[in-house]
PDB file of C-alpha atoms in Angstrom:
ATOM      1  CA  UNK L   1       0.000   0.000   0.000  1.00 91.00           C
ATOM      2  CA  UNK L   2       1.222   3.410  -1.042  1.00 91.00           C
ATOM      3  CA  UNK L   3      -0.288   6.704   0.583  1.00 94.00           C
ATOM      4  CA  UNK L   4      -0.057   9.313  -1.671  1.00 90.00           C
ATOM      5  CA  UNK L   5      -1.176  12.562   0.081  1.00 93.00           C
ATOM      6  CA  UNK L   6      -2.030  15.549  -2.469  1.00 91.00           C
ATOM      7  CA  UNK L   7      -0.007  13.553  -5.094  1.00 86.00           C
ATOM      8  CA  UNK L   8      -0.651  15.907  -8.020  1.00 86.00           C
ATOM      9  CA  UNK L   9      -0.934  19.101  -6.106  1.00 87.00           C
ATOM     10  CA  UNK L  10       1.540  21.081  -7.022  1.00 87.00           C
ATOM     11  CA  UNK L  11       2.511  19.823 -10.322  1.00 87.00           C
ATOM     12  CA  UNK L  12       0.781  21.592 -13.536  1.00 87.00           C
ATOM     13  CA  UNK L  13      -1.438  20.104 -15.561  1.00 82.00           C
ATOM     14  CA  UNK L  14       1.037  18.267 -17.951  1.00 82.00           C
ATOM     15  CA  UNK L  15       3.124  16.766 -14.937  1.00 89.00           C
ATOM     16  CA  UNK L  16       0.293  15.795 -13.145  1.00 85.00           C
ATOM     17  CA  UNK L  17      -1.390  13.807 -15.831  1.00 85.00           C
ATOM     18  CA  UNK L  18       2.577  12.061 -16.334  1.00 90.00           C
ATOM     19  CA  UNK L  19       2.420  11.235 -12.285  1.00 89.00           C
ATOM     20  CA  UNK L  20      -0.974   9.635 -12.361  1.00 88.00           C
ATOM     21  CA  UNK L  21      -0.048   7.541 -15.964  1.00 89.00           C
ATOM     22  CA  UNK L  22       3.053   6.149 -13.511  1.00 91.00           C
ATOM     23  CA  UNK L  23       0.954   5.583 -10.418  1.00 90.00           C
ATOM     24  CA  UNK L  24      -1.378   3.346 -12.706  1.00 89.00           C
ATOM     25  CA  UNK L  25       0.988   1.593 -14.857  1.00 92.00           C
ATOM     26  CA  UNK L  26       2.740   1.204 -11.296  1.00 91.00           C
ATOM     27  CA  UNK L  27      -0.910  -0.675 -10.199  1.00 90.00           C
ATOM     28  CA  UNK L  28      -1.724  -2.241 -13.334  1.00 92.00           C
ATOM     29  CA  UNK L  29       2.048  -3.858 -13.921  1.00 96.00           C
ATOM     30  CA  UNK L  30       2.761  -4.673  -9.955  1.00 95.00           C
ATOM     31  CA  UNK L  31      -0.884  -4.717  -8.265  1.00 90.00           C
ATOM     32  CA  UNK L  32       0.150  -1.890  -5.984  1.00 91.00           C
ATOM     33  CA  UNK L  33      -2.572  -0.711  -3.959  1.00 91.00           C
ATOM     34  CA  UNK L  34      -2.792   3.285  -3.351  1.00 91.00           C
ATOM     35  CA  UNK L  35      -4.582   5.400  -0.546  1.00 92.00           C
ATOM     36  CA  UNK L  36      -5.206   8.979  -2.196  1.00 90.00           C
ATOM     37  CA  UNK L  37      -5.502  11.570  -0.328  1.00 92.00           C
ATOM     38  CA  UNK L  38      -6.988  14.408  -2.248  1.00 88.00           C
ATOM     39  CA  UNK L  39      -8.597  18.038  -2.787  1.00 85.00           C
ATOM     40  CA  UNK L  40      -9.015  16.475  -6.172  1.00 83.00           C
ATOM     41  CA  UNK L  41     -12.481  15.320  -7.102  1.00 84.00           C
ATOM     42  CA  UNK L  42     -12.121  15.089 -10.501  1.00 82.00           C
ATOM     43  CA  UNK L  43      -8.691  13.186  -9.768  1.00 82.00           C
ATOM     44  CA  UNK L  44     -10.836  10.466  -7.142  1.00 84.00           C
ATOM     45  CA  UNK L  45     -13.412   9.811  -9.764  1.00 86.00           C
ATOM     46  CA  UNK L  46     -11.220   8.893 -12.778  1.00 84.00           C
ATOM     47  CA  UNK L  47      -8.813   6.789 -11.059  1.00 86.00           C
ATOM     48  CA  UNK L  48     -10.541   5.353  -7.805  1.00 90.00           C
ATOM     49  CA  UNK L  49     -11.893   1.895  -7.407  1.00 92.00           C
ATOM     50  CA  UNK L  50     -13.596   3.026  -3.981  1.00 95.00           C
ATOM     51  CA  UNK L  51     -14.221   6.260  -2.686  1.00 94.00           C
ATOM     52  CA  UNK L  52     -13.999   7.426   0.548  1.00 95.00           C
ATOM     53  CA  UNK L  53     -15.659  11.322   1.667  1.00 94.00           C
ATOM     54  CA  UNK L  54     -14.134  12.716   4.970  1.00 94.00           C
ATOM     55  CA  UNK L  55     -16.590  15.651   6.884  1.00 95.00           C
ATOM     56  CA  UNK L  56     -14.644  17.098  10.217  1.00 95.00           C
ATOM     57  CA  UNK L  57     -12.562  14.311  10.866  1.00 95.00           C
ATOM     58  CA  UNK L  58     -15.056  11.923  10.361  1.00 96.00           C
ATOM     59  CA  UNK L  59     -15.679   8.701   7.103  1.00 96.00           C
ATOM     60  CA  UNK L  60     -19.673   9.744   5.954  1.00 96.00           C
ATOM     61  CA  UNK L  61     -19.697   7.758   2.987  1.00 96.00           C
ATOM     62  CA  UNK L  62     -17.990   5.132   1.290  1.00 96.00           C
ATOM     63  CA  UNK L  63     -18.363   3.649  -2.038  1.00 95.00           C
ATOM     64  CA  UNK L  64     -17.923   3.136  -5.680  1.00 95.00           C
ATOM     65  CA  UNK L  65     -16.864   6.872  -7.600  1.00 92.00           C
ATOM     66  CA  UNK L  66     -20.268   6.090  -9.894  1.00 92.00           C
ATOM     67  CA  UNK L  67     -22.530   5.957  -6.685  1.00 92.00           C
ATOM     68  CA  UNK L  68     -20.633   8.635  -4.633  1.00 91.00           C
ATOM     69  CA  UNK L  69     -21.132  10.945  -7.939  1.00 88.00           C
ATOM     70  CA  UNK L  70     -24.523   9.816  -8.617  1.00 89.00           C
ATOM     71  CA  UNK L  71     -26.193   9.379  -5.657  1.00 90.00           C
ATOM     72  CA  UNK L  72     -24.609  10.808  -2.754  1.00 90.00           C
ATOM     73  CA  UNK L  73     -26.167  10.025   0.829  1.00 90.00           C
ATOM     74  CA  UNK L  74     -24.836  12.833   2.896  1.00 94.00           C
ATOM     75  CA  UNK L  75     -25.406  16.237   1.810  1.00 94.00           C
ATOM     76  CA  UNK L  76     -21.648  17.043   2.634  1.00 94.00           C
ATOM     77  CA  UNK L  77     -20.576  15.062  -0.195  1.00 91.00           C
ATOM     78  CA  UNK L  78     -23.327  16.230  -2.811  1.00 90.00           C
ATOM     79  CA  UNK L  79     -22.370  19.973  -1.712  1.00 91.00           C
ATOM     80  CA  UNK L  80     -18.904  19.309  -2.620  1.00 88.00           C
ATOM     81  CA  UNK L  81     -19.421  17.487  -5.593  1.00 87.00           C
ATOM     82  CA  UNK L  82     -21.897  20.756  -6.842  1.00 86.00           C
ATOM     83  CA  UNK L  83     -19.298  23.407  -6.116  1.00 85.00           C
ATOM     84  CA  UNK L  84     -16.854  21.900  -8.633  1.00 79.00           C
ATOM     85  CA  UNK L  85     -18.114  22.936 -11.908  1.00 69.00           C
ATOM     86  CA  UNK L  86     -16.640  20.710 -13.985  1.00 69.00           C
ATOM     87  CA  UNK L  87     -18.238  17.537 -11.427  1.00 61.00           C
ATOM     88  CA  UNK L  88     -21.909  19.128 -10.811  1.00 47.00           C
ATOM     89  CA  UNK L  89     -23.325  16.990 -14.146  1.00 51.00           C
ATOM     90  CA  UNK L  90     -22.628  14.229 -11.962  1.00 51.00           C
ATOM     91  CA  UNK L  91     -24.541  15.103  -9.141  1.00 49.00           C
ATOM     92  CA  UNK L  92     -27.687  13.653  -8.579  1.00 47.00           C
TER      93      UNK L  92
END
């Protein structure tokens, strides 16, 4: 297991899309298992097998990125998924 906290965070958009291609290939080629820790919604949703949404220290909602996206069950997590504008279509 590899923690990567903020991973892509202060890279621009070109190096960041390079670091995530290597994390990948890294988990496709030796089954490495990653723990993202992330600002990045539109990051957790592309690349994350399970999602997990953190409110004040606490875990409100686990799941698959589909149902997290689509279907939220805390209002937390469907308020921050509507104040990204390129992740609101998503919201349901």
């Amino acid at each position: 297991l590899i923690v990567a906290d903020e991973p892509t965070s202060a890279l621009d958009v070109s190096v960041q899309g390079q670091v995530m291609n290597l994390l990948l290939q890294l988990r496709r080629s030796h089954g490495i298992s990653f723990l993202f820790i992330t600002h990045n919604l539109s990051l957790v949703l592309s690349v994350a097998d399970r999602v997990g949404v953190m409110y004040k220290g606490d875990l409100i909602e686990v799941g698959i990125p589909e149902t997290i996206a689509s279907s939220s069950t805390h209002e937390y997590t469907r308020r921050l998924l509507a104040a990204n504008p390129d992740l609101s279509a998503y919201v349901g």
